[in-house]
Structure formats: C-alpha cells, structure tokens
Amino acid sequence: METNLIWDKITKNMKKHSITKSEDKMTSKKKGVIGILTGGGDVPGLNPAIRAVTIRALREGYQVVGFRRGWGGLVDVIREKDADNSNNYQLLTEEIVNRAGRTGGTFLHSSRTNPSKVKKGDVPLHLRDKYTEERNDLTPEVLKNLAFLGVDYLIPIGGDDTLSYGVRLYKEGFKVVAIPKTMDNDVPGTDYCIGFSTCVTRTISLTNSLRTIAGSHERFMVLEVFGRYAGFTAMLPTMAGAANRCVIPEYKFNIDHLTEVMVKDRNANPSHYSVMLISEGAMYEGGEMVFKDGTTDAYGHAKLGGIGDLVSAQIKDRSAKYNNGKTVDVINQKLGYMVRGGDPDAIDSIVPMAFGNLALDLVLSGIHGRLVVLKNGRYDNMPLDIITSTKKIVDVNRFYDTDRYRPKYENFEMKPLFIMTSEL
C-alpha cells in the first residue's frame, strides 16, 4: 500500500519548481497529512475556513490535501500510483487558499454524496464490478483511499448530513475533527454554523429591496426561505424587523388565521402592505411538507419547494373575508440561492478563521472525534457524535408566538448573539 503518495507528489512538485533549501525548511519538518473537504450546500465562509486550516497546518509542519466535491472526491479516488486523480483532490498551498480565502462558495466544490448510500449508477466505474446493489456502502473504499493517500486527520466542513458521515468514519476508527456549516444554523451542539449570518444579512437586504414593490401596489408579500426542519432563517430576519410574520417548520399554521393577521398588518401600515417569511419546510394544520418533485438527494431527502406558492394563492383567495370583501393581491418570491451567494459578511469571515484554528488546536493536541463550536459566546468543542444524537430546531415554547406567528421579544438576558439555540 502506498502510504506516502501525498508526500511523493510534494517532493516532485518542489523539484519541478526549483524550490530552494530555505523555502524547503517548513516542508522538511513534515508531521503528517490533513485532509479537508466541503459537503452539502455552499455558503459564504467556506473558503475562509479552508484558508484558516491550511495556513495554520502548513506552518505547523503538516501537509494539506483538499478533496473535491465533498465526499465525492474521496469515493472516486483510483488507488494506482500513476492514476490521474486531479479531479478528486489537490494539494493546498498558501497561494491557493489566499487567492480564494476572501470569496464566497467553495473552490473545492461540493456535493451531497453519501458514501454509505451510493446509488448503483453513481458507483465509480472502477468499482462497479464489486458494488452492484441499488444502494452501496463504499465506506471500505473511502478508508482504503485515505490510507493510500497517507491522510492522518480529516476535517470535513458541512451540515448535519455531511458531518453525520464524518461520525461514521470516526466510529470506523479514523481521526476526524469537524467544522459546522449550514445557513439553516441547525447543526446540533453549536450556537453558530458558518453561513448563517450572511444568510440573515442577505434575507433582510432582499426583503427591504422588495418591500418597495409591495408598498407601491398595496399587496401582501410572501417570501419563501430555506429551512427544511428548522426555522432560524425565517425567525431571525423577522425578529430584526424585516417581516411582520413568519411561519416555520416547527409549528403547523392555520391558513385562515394567518390571512387574518396579514390583513391586520396591511391595514395598520400607512403604505398598506404586509410581509411574511415562510420556511420551505413549513406545513399547514393537518398537512405535510410540500415537495417539488419525486427526486431525492444522496441522503434521501425529497426536494422541497412550493409552500410559498400555495400559501400566496390561499391568502389571496381568503383575503376578502377579512378585508371588507376586497381581495388583496400577493407578491410571491422564493429567495432561494440569492441568500447563499456572494462574499461572506464580517461574522462569516471571522468565525471560519476561528473554527479552522480551533480544529488545528485539536489536531496538534492529538485530539479527534470532536466538533468545533460556538457556545454561549465562547469557542469550544463538543463530542462529534452530538451531530447524530439529537436535532437542533427552534424551541417554539421559548421563542415563537404561536398565535401571532412571529418571534417572542422577551427574556434576552444571557442569550447568545443570535438569540435562539438548543440547550445541550
């Protein structure tokens, strides 16, 4: 088994570019190889996290390999010394990560690949003779690929789906330190996930841009935002004043009562409009989630979409009942990918830097099986399996007014920066 493949490639690269002895000093004290990947949906803040891990690791004497397309790159590796795996991983340098470190998205790319449930048609060509089931567990190949590349530690950056597979690898005996990322802010164990602040910032900005249209035409405005199981991305912008009401996955709403309060908001507004944010996973009383089509991702989640359309049509149809017989038109917009695009805001530039260095602190101390977190305003770490042992959702009793369909504005003392979190 070729356990020094990464180191061999680094040595060849040094010779190719005529690196001098003085430039080689840091490389000569090699301690090991750290792998890093980004999985799931992209968010602003991923590249700063990659940069933080890489620069610190290189200066501490480690080499860093970035896997492309999340777990996908690790699944697709061909274990042959001269195989072209450039589409599966790349060696990271300060120059590479500095170039991307201030930008949004992830230059390593991403996917929703789940190596423990790979569809038959997605099994890499070189493994199809071996794995022939409709769903295949390629974890043995992932472990062999990590050993083949000589990776000592793995730092996955992702949400609960991506990191749940990190838990699996840890339980298989591999050294994993995880960094939480998701604009839904729903990874258990941490008050904050990379991408959430920028998402809230974008949502507020886009809502304020669109309200001029709603006001000009005296309409309802219904904006659908991400949030399959957790309503944080609807709650925080509403709490900040971007919307009058919000409906969230944690509480099933009554469409007639929702229409009634929207009409009251509109009539109380001098410009005669009202705004509502609705999570994509929100549900009617007696109803279920609204799905876009019959397809699922690699983690088995059906694709959501359409609750904003349905609610818009329903409140328009019911509006006359609460508005002296006059129908109110609706502006309906899905904010979607607009809130996850572009450069990170200040918080999503600072937190990834800290998370990356926290991860390296653990590696340097020989500690693994941990999730780096922000808890009660302090950086810390938690056991990795917290990701699969619980769920992080809005505590409706504490934070949501179920009669008014909006956040509660009370008892802020000693709450974390973004107010709502799970108590663990």
Coordinates of C-alpha atoms in Angstrom, one line a residue:
M1 CA 0.0 0.0 0.0
E2 CA 1.3 3.4 -1.0
T3 CA 1.1 5.4 2.2
N4 CA 3.4 8.3 1.2
L5 CA 1.7 9.3 -2.0
I6 CA 0.9 12.9 -1.0
W7 CA 4.5 13.4 0.2
D8 CA 5.9 12.0 -3.0
K9 CA 3.8 14.4 -5.0
I10 CA 5.0 17.4 -2.9
T11 CA 8.7 16.4 -3.3
K12 CA 8.2 16.1 -7.1
N13 CA 6.5 19.5 -7.2
M14 CA 9.4 21.1 -5.3
K15 CA 11.9 19.7 -7.8
K16 CA 9.7 20.8 -10.7
H17 CA 9.6 24.4 -9.5
S18 CA 13.2 24.5 -8.2
I19 CA 12.3 25.3 -4.6
T20 CA 15.4 26.3 -2.7
K21 CA 16.6 24.8 0.6
S22 CA 15.5 27.8 2.6
E23 CA 12.0 27.5 1.1
D24 CA 12.1 23.8 2.0
K25 CA 12.6 24.3 5.7
M26 CA 8.9 24.3 6.6
T27 CA 8.3 21.3 4.4
S28 CA 11.2 19.3 5.8
K29 CA 9.6 19.1 9.3
K30 CA 6.6 17.3 7.9
K31 CA 4.3 15.9 10.7
G32 CA 1.6 14.4 8.7
V33 CA -1.2 14.9 6.2
I34 CA -4.5 16.6 6.9
G35 CA -7.5 16.2 4.5
I36 CA -10.2 18.8 4.2
L37 CA -13.5 18.8 2.3
T38 CA -16.7 20.8 2.0
G39 CA -20.0 19.0 1.6
G40 CA -23.7 19.9 1.1
G41 CA -24.9 23.3 0.1
D42 CA -22.4 26.0 -0.4
V43 CA -22.4 29.1 1.9
P44 CA -20.2 32.2 2.2
G45 CA -17.5 31.4 4.7
L46 CA -16.3 28.0 3.4
N47 CA -13.2 29.4 1.7
P48 CA -12.1 31.4 4.7
A49 CA -12.4 28.2 6.8
I50 CA -10.3 26.2 4.2
R51 CA -7.7 29.0 4.3
A52 CA -7.5 29.1 8.1
V53 CA -7.0 25.3 8.3
T54 CA -4.4 25.2 5.5
I55 CA -2.2 28.2 6.5
R56 CA -2.0 27.1 10.2
A57 CA -1.4 23.4 9.2
L58 CA 1.4 24.2 6.8
R59 CA 3.1 26.5 9.3
E60 CA 2.9 23.7 11.9
G61 CA 4.6 21.3 9.6
Y62 CA 1.6 19.4 8.1
Q63 CA 0.6 19.0 4.5
V64 CA -2.9 19.6 3.4
V65 CA -4.9 17.8 0.7
G66 CA -8.3 19.3 -0.3
F67 CA -10.8 16.7 -1.6
R68 CA -13.1 17.9 -4.4
R69 CA -16.9 17.7 -4.4
G70 CA -17.2 16.8 -0.7
W71 CA -17.3 13.0 0.0
G72 CA -17.5 12.5 -3.8
G73 CA -13.8 13.1 -4.3
L74 CA -12.9 10.6 -1.6
V75 CA -15.2 8.0 -3.2
D76 CA -13.8 8.4 -6.7
V77 CA -10.0 8.1 -5.9
I78 CA -8.3 5.4 -8.0
R79 CA -5.6 3.7 -5.9
E80 CA -2.9 3.5 -8.5
K81 CA 0.3 5.5 -8.2
D82 CA 0.2 7.0 -11.6
A83 CA -3.5 7.4 -11.9
D84 CA -4.9 10.9 -12.7
N85 CA -6.8 11.9 -9.5
S86 CA -6.7 15.6 -10.2
N87 CA -10.4 15.7 -10.4
N88 CA -10.6 14.2 -6.9
Y89 CA -8.1 16.1 -4.8
Q90 CA -5.5 18.8 -4.9
L91 CA -2.5 19.7 -2.7
L92 CA -3.2 23.0 -0.9
T93 CA -0.7 25.9 -0.6
E94 CA -0.8 29.3 0.9
E95 CA -1.0 30.8 -2.5
I96 CA -4.1 28.7 -3.5
V97 CA -6.0 29.4 -0.3
N98 CA -5.1 33.1 -0.1
R99 CA -6.4 33.6 -3.6
A100 CA -9.8 32.1 -2.7
G101 CA -10.0 32.9 1.1
R102 CA -12.0 36.1 0.9
T103 CA -14.6 34.9 -1.6
G104 CA -17.9 33.0 -1.3
G105 CA -18.7 29.5 -2.2
T106 CA -16.1 26.7 -2.1
F107 CA -13.2 26.4 -4.5
L108 CA -13.0 22.7 -3.6
H109 CA -16.6 22.4 -4.9
S110 CA -19.3 20.4 -3.1
S111 CA -21.8 17.6 -3.5
R112 CA -24.4 15.7 -1.4
T113 CA -22.6 12.4 -1.9
N114 CA -23.2 10.0 1.0
P115 CA -20.5 7.2 0.7
S116 CA -22.6 4.8 2.8
K117 CA -25.6 5.0 0.3
V118 CA -24.2 5.3 -3.2
K119 CA -26.8 4.6 -5.9
K120 CA -25.8 1.9 -8.3
G121 CA -25.5 4.3 -11.2
D122 CA -23.2 6.6 -9.2
V123 CA -20.7 3.9 -8.2
P124 CA -17.3 4.9 -9.8
L125 CA -16.6 2.9 -13.0
H126 CA -13.6 1.1 -11.5
L127 CA -15.7 -0.2 -8.6
R128 CA -18.9 -1.3 -10.4
D129 CA -17.9 -5.0 -10.6
K130 CA -17.6 -5.0 -6.8
Y131 CA -20.6 -3.0 -5.8
T132 CA -23.8 -4.0 -7.6
E133 CA -26.7 -3.2 -5.2
E134 CA -29.2 -0.4 -5.7
R135 CA -27.6 1.3 -2.7
N136 CA -24.0 0.6 -1.8
D137 CA -21.8 1.3 1.2
L138 CA -18.5 2.4 -0.1
T139 CA -17.0 3.1 3.3
P140 CA -14.4 0.4 3.0
E141 CA -13.1 2.1 -0.2
V142 CA -13.1 5.5 1.5
L143 CA -10.9 4.2 4.3
K144 CA -8.6 2.5 1.8
N145 CA -8.4 5.7 -0.2
L146 CA -7.4 7.7 2.9
A147 CA -4.7 5.2 3.8
F148 CA -3.5 5.2 0.1
L149 CA -3.1 8.9 0.2
G150 CA -1.4 8.9 3.7
V151 CA -4.1 11.1 5.3
D152 CA -3.8 11.2 9.1
Y153 CA -6.6 13.6 10.0
L154 CA -9.8 14.6 8.2
I155 CA -11.5 17.9 8.6
P156 CA -15.0 17.9 7.0
I157 CA -16.9 21.1 6.8
G158 CA -20.6 20.7 6.5
G159 CA -24.1 20.4 7.9
D160 CA -25.6 17.6 9.8
D161 CA -25.8 15.3 6.7
T162 CA -22.2 15.8 5.6
L163 CA -20.9 15.6 9.2
S164 CA -23.1 12.5 10.0
Y165 CA -20.8 10.6 7.6
G166 CA -17.8 12.1 9.5
V167 CA -19.3 10.5 12.6
R168 CA -19.4 7.2 10.7
L169 CA -15.7 7.4 9.7
Y170 CA -14.8 8.3 13.3
K171 CA -16.6 5.2 14.5
E172 CA -14.7 3.2 12.0
G173 CA -11.5 4.4 13.7
F174 CA -10.4 7.3 11.5
K175 CA -9.3 10.6 13.1
V176 CA -12.0 13.3 12.4
V177 CA -12.4 16.9 13.6
A178 CA -15.5 18.6 12.1
I179 CA -16.4 22.2 11.4
P180 CA -20.2 23.1 11.3
K181 CA -21.5 24.8 8.2
T182 CA -25.1 25.5 7.2
M183 CA -27.1 28.6 6.6
D184 CA -30.0 26.9 8.4
N185 CA -27.9 27.0 11.6
D186 CA -29.3 23.6 12.6
V187 CA -26.2 21.6 13.4
P188 CA -26.6 20.3 17.0
G189 CA -24.1 21.3 19.7
T190 CA -23.2 24.7 18.4
D191 CA -24.9 28.1 18.6
Y192 CA -23.5 29.1 15.2
C193 CA -22.8 27.5 11.9
I194 CA -20.8 29.1 9.1
G195 CA -23.1 30.8 6.6
F196 CA -25.9 31.7 8.9
S197 CA -25.0 35.4 9.4
T198 CA -24.6 36.1 5.7
C199 CA -27.9 34.3 5.0
V200 CA -29.7 36.5 7.6
T201 CA -28.0 39.6 6.2
R202 CA -29.0 38.8 2.6
T203 CA -32.6 38.0 3.7
I204 CA -33.0 41.3 5.4
S205 CA -31.5 43.2 2.5
L206 CA -33.5 41.4 -0.2
T207 CA -36.7 41.8 1.8
N208 CA -36.1 45.5 2.2
S209 CA -35.4 45.8 -1.5
L210 CA -38.7 44.0 -2.4
R211 CA -40.9 45.9 0.1
T212 CA -40.9 49.0 -2.2
I213 CA -42.8 46.9 -4.7
A214 CA -45.3 45.6 -2.1
G215 CA -45.8 49.1 -0.8
S216 CA -46.3 50.6 -4.3
H217 CA -49.1 48.1 -5.1
E218 CA -50.5 47.7 -1.5
R219 CA -50.0 44.0 -1.5
F220 CA -49.1 41.1 0.7
M221 CA -45.5 39.9 0.2
V222 CA -44.7 36.2 0.8
L223 CA -41.0 35.3 0.7
E224 CA -40.0 31.6 0.9
V225 CA -36.7 31.0 2.5
F226 CA -34.6 27.8 3.2
G227 CA -35.2 25.7 6.3
R228 CA -36.3 22.1 6.0
Y229 CA -36.7 21.3 9.7
A230 CA -35.6 24.4 11.4
G231 CA -37.0 27.9 11.2
F232 CA -34.0 30.0 12.2
T233 CA -33.6 31.6 8.8
A234 CA -37.2 32.9 8.9
M235 CA -37.2 33.8 12.6
L236 CA -34.1 36.0 12.8
P237 CA -34.8 38.3 9.9
T238 CA -38.4 38.7 11.3
M239 CA -37.0 39.4 14.7
A240 CA -34.8 42.0 13.1
G241 CA -37.8 43.8 11.6
A242 CA -37.7 42.6 8.0
A243 CA -41.1 40.9 8.1
N244 CA -44.4 41.2 10.0
R245 CA -44.9 37.4 10.4
C246 CA -43.1 34.2 9.8
V247 CA -44.2 30.6 9.6
I248 CA -41.7 27.8 10.4
P249 CA -41.4 24.0 10.2
E250 CA -41.7 23.6 14.0
Y251 CA -45.3 24.7 14.2
K252 CA -48.2 23.9 11.8
F253 CA -50.1 27.1 10.9
N254 CA -53.8 27.8 10.3
I255 CA -54.2 29.4 6.9
D256 CA -57.3 31.4 7.9
H257 CA -55.7 32.9 11.0
L258 CA -52.5 33.6 9.0
T259 CA -54.6 35.5 6.4
E260 CA -56.4 37.4 9.2
V261 CA -53.2 38.7 10.8
M262 CA -51.7 39.6 7.4
V263 CA -54.8 41.7 6.6
K264 CA -54.5 43.4 10.0
D265 CA -50.8 44.2 9.4
R266 CA -51.6 45.6 6.0
N267 CA -54.4 47.8 7.2
A268 CA -52.2 49.1 10.1
N269 CA -49.4 50.0 7.7
P270 CA -49.7 53.6 6.2
S271 CA -48.4 52.1 2.9
H272 CA -50.9 49.3 3.0
Y273 CA -48.7 46.2 2.7
S274 CA -47.5 43.4 4.9
V275 CA -44.6 41.0 4.7
M276 CA -44.3 37.3 5.7
L277 CA -41.3 34.9 5.6
I278 CA -42.1 31.3 5.2
S279 CA -39.7 28.4 5.7
E280 CA -39.6 25.8 2.8
G281 CA -40.4 23.1 5.4
A282 CA -43.5 24.9 6.9
M283 CA -46.7 22.9 7.0
Y284 CA -50.5 23.6 7.2
E285 CA -52.5 22.2 10.0
G286 CA -53.3 18.7 9.0
G287 CA -50.8 18.9 6.1
E288 CA -47.3 17.7 5.3
M289 CA -44.3 19.3 3.7
V290 CA -44.6 20.4 0.1
F291 CA -42.2 18.7 -2.3
K292 CA -41.0 20.0 -5.7
D293 CA -40.9 16.6 -7.5
G294 CA -40.2 13.0 -6.7
T295 CA -36.4 13.2 -6.7
T296 CA -34.3 12.8 -3.6
D297 CA -30.7 13.7 -2.8
A298 CA -28.0 11.2 -1.7
Y299 CA -29.1 11.5 1.9
G300 CA -32.7 10.5 1.0
H301 CA -34.3 14.0 1.4
A302 CA -37.0 14.8 -1.1
K303 CA -36.5 18.2 -2.7
L304 CA -38.7 20.8 -1.1
G305 CA -40.3 23.7 -2.8
G306 CA -43.7 25.3 -3.4
I307 CA -45.1 26.1 0.0
G308 CA -44.7 29.8 -0.7
D309 CA -46.7 29.5 -3.9
L310 CA -49.5 27.6 -2.2
V311 CA -49.7 30.0 0.7
S312 CA -49.7 33.0 -1.6
A313 CA -52.7 31.6 -3.5
Q314 CA -54.6 30.7 -0.4
I315 CA -54.2 34.0 1.4
K316 CA -55.2 35.9 -1.7
D317 CA -58.4 33.7 -2.0
R318 CA -59.2 34.3 1.7
S319 CA -58.2 37.9 2.0
A320 CA -61.6 39.4 1.0
K321 CA -63.2 37.6 4.0
Y322 CA -61.1 39.7 6.4
N323 CA -60.8 42.8 4.2
N324 CA -64.4 44.1 3.8
G325 CA -64.9 41.9 0.7
K326 CA -61.9 43.2 -1.2
T327 CA -59.2 40.8 -2.4
V328 CA -55.6 41.6 -1.7
D329 CA -53.0 40.7 -4.4
V330 CA -49.8 39.0 -3.4
I331 CA -46.1 39.4 -4.4
N332 CA -44.6 35.9 -4.1
Q333 CA -40.9 35.4 -4.3
K334 CA -38.6 32.5 -3.4
L335 CA -35.3 34.0 -2.1
G336 CA -33.5 30.7 -2.6
Y337 CA -29.9 30.8 -3.7
M338 CA -29.7 34.6 -3.6
V339 CA -29.2 34.3 0.2
R340 CA -26.2 31.9 -0.1
G341 CA -24.4 33.6 -2.9
G342 CA -21.6 36.2 -2.9
D343 CA -18.9 37.1 -0.4
P344 CA -19.2 36.4 3.4
D345 CA -20.1 39.1 5.8
A346 CA -17.9 40.0 8.7
I347 CA -19.1 37.3 11.0
D348 CA -18.7 34.6 8.3
S349 CA -15.2 35.8 7.7
I350 CA -14.2 35.8 11.4
V351 CA -15.9 32.6 12.7
P352 CA -14.5 30.4 9.9
M353 CA -11.0 31.7 10.8
A354 CA -11.5 30.8 14.4
F355 CA -13.1 27.4 13.6
G356 CA -10.2 26.5 11.4
N357 CA -7.7 27.3 14.0
L358 CA -9.7 25.5 16.7
A359 CA -9.6 22.4 14.5
L360 CA -5.8 22.7 14.2
D361 CA -5.5 23.2 18.0
L362 CA -7.2 19.8 18.4
V363 CA -5.1 18.1 15.8
L364 CA -1.9 19.5 17.4
S365 CA -3.0 18.1 20.8
G366 CA -3.7 14.7 19.3
I367 CA -7.4 15.1 19.9
H368 CA -10.1 13.9 17.5
G369 CA -13.7 12.9 17.4
R370 CA -14.7 16.5 18.1
L371 CA -16.9 19.2 16.6
V372 CA -15.7 22.8 16.9
V373 CA -18.5 25.0 18.2
L374 CA -19.5 28.4 19.4
K375 CA -21.4 28.0 22.7
N376 CA -22.7 30.9 24.8
G377 CA -20.4 33.3 23.0
R378 CA -17.3 31.2 23.5
Y379 CA -15.4 29.0 21.1
D380 CA -15.2 25.4 22.3
N381 CA -15.6 21.8 21.1
M382 CA -18.1 19.0 21.6
P383 CA -18.1 15.3 21.1
L384 CA -18.6 14.6 17.4
D385 CA -21.5 12.2 17.8
I386 CA -23.7 15.0 19.1
I387 CA -24.4 15.5 15.4
T388 CA -26.3 12.2 15.1
S389 CA -27.7 12.0 18.7
T390 CA -30.1 15.0 18.6
K391 CA -31.7 17.7 16.5
K392 CA -31.4 21.4 16.6
I393 CA -34.7 23.2 16.0
V394 CA -36.5 26.3 17.2
D395 CA -37.8 25.9 20.7
V396 CA -41.4 27.0 20.0
N397 CA -42.4 27.4 23.6
R398 CA -39.5 29.8 24.3
F399 CA -39.1 31.7 21.1
Y400 CA -42.2 31.6 18.9
D401 CA -45.6 33.3 19.5
T402 CA -48.0 30.6 18.0
D403 CA -51.0 33.0 18.0
R404 CA -49.2 35.9 16.3
Y405 CA -46.9 33.9 14.0
R406 CA -43.8 35.8 15.0
P407 CA -40.9 35.6 17.4
K408 CA -41.2 36.4 21.0
Y409 CA -39.5 39.6 22.1
E410 CA -38.7 38.9 25.7
N411 CA -36.1 37.4 28.1
F412 CA -33.0 38.3 26.1
E413 CA -30.7 38.4 29.1
M414 CA -27.7 35.9 28.8
K415 CA -28.9 34.7 25.4
P416 CA -26.2 34.1 22.7
L417 CA -25.6 36.5 19.8
F418 CA -28.3 35.1 17.6
I419 CA -30.8 34.5 20.4
M420 CA -32.2 31.1 19.6
T421 CA -30.3 27.8 20.2
S422 CA -30.7 24.4 21.6
E423 CA -29.8 23.8 25.2
L424 CA -27.4 20.8 25.3

